[in-house]
Tab-separated table of C-alpha atoms in Angstrom:
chain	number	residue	atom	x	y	z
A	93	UNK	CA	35.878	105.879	2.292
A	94	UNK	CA	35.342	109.447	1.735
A	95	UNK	CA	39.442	109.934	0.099
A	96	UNK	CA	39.719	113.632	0.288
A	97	UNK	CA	37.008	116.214	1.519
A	98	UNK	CA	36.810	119.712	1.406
A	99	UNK	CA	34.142	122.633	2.336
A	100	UNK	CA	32.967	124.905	1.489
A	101	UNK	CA	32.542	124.141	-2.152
A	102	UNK	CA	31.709	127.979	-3.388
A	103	UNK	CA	32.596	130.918	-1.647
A	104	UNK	CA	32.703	134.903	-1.822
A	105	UNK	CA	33.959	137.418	0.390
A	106	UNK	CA	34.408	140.687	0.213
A	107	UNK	CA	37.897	142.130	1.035
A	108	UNK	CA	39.012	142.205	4.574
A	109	UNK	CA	36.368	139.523	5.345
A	110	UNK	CA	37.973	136.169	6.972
A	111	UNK	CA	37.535	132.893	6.460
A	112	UNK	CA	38.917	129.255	7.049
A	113	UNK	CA	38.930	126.738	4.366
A	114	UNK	CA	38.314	122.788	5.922
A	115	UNK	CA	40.241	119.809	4.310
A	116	UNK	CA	39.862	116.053	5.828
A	117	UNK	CA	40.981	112.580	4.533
A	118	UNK	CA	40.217	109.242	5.569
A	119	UNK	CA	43.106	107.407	4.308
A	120	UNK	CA	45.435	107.722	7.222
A	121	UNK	CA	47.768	109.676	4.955
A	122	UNK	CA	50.972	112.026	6.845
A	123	UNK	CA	51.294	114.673	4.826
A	124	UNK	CA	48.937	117.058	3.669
A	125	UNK	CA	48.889	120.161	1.512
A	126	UNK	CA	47.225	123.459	0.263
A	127	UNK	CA	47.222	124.369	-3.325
A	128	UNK	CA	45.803	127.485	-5.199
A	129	UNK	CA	44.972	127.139	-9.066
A	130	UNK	CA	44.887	130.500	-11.374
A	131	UNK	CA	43.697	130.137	-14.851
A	132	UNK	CA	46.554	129.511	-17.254
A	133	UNK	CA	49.410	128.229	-14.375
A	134	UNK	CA	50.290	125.735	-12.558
A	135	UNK	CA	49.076	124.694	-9.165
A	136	UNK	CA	50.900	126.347	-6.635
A	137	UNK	CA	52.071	125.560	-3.089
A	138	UNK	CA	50.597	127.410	-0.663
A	139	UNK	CA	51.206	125.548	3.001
A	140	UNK	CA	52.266	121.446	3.681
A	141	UNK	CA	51.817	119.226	6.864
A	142	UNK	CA	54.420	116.314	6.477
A	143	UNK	CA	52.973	115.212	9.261
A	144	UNK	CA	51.146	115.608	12.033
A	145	UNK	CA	51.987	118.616	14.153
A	146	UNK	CA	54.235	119.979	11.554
A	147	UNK	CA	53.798	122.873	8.946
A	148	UNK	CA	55.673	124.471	6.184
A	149	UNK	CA	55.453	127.172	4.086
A	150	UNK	CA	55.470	126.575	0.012
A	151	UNK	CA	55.893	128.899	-2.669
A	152	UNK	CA	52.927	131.362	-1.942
A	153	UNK	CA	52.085	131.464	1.473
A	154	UNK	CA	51.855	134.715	1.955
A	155	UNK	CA	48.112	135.887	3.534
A	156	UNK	CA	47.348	132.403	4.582
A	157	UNK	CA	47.999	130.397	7.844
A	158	UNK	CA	47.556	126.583	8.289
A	159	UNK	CA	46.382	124.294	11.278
A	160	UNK	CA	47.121	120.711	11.354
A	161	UNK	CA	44.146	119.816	13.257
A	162	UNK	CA	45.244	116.250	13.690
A	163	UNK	CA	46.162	113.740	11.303
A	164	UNK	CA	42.986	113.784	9.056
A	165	UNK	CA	42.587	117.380	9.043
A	166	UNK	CA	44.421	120.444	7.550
A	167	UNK	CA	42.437	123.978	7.727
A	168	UNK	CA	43.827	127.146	5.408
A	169	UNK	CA	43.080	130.653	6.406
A	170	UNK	CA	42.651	133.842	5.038
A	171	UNK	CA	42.625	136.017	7.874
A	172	UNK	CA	41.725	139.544	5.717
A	173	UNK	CA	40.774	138.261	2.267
A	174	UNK	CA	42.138	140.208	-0.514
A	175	UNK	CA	41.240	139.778	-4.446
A	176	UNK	CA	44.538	138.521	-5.751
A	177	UNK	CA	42.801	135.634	-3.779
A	178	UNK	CA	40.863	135.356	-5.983
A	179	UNK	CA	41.332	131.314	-7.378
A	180	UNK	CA	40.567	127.602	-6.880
A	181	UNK	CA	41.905	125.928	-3.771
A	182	UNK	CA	42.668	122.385	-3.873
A	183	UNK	CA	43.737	120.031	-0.976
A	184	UNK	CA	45.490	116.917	-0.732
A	185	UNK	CA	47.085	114.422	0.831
A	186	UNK	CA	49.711	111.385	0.425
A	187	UNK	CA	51.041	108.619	2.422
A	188	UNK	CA	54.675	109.894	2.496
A	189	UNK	CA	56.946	112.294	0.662
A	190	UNK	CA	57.370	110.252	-2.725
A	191	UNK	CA	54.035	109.686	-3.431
A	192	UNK	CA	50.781	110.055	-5.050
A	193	UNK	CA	48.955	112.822	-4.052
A	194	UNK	CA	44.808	112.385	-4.077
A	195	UNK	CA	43.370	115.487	-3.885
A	196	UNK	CA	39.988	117.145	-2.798
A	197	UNK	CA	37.087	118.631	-5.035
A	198	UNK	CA	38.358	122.050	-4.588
A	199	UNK	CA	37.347	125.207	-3.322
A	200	UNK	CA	36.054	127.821	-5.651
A	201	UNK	CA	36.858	131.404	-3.875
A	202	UNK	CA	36.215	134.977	-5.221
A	203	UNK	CA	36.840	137.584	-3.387
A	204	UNK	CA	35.271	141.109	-4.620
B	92	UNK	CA	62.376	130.446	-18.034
B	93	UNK	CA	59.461	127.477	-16.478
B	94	UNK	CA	60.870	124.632	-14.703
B	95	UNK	CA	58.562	122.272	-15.980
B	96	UNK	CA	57.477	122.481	-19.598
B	97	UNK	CA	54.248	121.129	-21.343
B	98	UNK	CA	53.386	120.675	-24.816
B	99	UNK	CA	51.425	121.655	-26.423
B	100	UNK	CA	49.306	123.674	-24.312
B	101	UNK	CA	46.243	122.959	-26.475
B	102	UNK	CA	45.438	119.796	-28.346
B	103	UNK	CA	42.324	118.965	-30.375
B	104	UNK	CA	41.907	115.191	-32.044
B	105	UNK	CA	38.983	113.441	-33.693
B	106	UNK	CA	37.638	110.111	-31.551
B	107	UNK	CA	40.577	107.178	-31.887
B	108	UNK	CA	43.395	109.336	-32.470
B	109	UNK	CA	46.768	108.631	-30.924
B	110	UNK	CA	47.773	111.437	-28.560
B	111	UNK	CA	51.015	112.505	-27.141
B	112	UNK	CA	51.304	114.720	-24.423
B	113	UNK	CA	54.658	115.932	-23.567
B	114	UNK	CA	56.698	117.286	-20.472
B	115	UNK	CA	60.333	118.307	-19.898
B	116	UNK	CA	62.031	119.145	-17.085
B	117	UNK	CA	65.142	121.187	-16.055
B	118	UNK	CA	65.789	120.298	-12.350
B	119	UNK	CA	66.998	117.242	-10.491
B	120	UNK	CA	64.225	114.822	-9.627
B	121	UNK	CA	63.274	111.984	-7.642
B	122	UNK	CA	59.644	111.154	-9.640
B	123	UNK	CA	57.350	112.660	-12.013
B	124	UNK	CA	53.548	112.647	-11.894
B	125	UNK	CA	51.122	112.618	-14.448
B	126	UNK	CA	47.853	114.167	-13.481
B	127	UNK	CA	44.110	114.501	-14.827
B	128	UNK	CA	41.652	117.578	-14.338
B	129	UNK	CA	38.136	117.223	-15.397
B	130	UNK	CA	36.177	119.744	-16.978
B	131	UNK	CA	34.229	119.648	-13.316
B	132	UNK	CA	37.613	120.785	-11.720
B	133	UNK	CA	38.597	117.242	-10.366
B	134	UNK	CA	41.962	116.454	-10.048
B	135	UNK	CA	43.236	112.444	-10.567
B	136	UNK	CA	46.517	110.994	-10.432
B	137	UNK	CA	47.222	109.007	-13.820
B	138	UNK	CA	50.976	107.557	-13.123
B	139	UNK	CA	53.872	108.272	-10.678
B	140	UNK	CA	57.299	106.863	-12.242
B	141	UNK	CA	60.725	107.247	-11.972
B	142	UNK	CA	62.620	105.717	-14.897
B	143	UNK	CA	60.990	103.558	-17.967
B	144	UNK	CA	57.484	102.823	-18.679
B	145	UNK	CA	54.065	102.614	-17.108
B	146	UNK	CA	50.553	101.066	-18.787
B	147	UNK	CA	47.378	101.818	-17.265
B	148	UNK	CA	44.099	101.039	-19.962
B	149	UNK	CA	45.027	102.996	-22.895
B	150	UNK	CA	46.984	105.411	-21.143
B	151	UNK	CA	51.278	104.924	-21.325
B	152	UNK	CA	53.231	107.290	-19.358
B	153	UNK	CA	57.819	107.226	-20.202
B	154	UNK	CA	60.517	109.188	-18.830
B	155	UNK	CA	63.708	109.594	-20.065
B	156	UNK	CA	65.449	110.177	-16.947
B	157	UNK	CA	69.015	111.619	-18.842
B	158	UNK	CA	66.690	113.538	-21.265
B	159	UNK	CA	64.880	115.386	-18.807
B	160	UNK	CA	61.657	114.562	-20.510
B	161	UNK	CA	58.299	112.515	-20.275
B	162	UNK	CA	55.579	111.621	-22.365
B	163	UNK	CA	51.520	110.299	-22.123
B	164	UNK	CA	50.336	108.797	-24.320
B	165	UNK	CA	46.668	107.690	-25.160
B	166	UNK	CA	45.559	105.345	-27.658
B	167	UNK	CA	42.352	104.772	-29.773
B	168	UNK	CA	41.202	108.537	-27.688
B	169	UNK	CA	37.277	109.192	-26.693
B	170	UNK	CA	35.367	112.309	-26.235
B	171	UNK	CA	35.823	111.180	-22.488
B	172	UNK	CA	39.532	111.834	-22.509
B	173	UNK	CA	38.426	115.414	-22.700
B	174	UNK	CA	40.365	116.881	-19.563
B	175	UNK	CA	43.615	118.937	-18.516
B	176	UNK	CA	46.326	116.619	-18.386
B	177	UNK	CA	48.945	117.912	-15.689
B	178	UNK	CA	52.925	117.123	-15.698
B	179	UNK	CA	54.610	117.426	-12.051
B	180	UNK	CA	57.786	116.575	-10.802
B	181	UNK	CA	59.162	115.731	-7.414
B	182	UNK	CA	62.405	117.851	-6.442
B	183	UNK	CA	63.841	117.379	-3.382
B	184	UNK	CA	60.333	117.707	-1.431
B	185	UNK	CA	58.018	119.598	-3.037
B	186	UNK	CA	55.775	119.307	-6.251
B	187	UNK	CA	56.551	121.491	-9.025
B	188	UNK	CA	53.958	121.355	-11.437
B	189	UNK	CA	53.519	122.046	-15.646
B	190	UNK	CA	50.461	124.270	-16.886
B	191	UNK	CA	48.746	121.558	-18.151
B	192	UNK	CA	47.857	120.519	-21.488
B	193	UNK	CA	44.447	120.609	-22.002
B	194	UNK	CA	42.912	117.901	-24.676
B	195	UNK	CA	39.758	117.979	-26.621
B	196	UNK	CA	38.822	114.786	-28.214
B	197	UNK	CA	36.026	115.267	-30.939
B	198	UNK	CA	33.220	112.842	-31.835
């Protein structure tokens, strides 16, 4: 039981490059999400699955575009990378809408 | 003005300390989360509650629900306890999450 897995773990691009970030879980959760981490705030929304075939947008989503693959996985993509992209992406998942989130190792992305 | 507030934002103890991490809130929710980030980048959930108190080790979490505020609380602290502790609350779907307060715990 795997929980939460994401790749790559490290990445760089250079601006205008592409690329798609890969999330996964094993725990037959519905609803899924993309977070981005910036040093000093909060993790932000970026794109949620409440379930399977379904996708919103959170509070940044702006750049990126989401697949709900199926149930266990939830792809992010940055189709022409910029550096205010620049962060720490984090995936995760939860059984419903009130409740515990379990989230991925993270994905640490600089774009130059 | 943040809708979620953490305090402090930086908190250094000697080993066996009692620490108090604190969070308030400004908008309506339906739960608050208490979260742990590792100096490795790892993110854990500690506690999900709604009203009263939860125990987990030597970790407390409470929420005042008409006070808008929640605390953690860890007793008899270790160096291990060194992490970013994270404050989120539920709204009417999404997460909005604190800055974290990020806790050094001295040998």
């Amino acid at each position: 039981n795997a929980g939460v897995t994401q790749t790559p773990k490290f990445q760089v691009l250079k601006t205008g490059q592409s690329m798609t970030l890969q999330c996964a879980q094993d725990m037959n959760h519905n609803s899924m999400y993309w977070y981005r981490q910036d040093p000093g705030m909060g993790l932000r929304l970026i794109y949620y699955s409440a379930s399977e075939g379904t996708t919103d947008k959170g509070e940044v989503p702006n750049g990126y575009n989401v697949s709900r693959l199926n149930k266990r996985e939830f792809s992010l993509r940055l189709e022409s990378a910029a550096p205010s992209q620049t962060s720490v992406y984090f995936c995760a998942s939860s059984d419903g809408r009130v409740s515990e989130q379990y989230f991925g190792p993270g994905t640490r992305l600089t774009v130059t | 003005k943040n809708e979620v507030e953490q305090s402090p934002q930086n908190l250094t103890a000697q080993e066996g300390e009692f620490i108090t991490i604190n969070c308030s809130y400004s908008v309506g929710i339906s739960a608050l989360h208490w979260l742990q980030q590792h100096p490795g980048g790892g993110i854990v959930s500690l506690f999900m509650l709604s009203s009263g108190k939860k125990k987990h080790g030597r970790l407390i979490a409470t929420i005042n629900i008409q006070e808008k505020h929640s605390s953690l609380h860890i007793t008899a602290s270790h160096p291990r306890d060194s992490a970013v502790y994270i404050c989120a609350v539920r709204g009417n779907y999404q997460l909005i999450w604190g800055a974290g307060t990020k806790l050094i715990i001295k040998p």
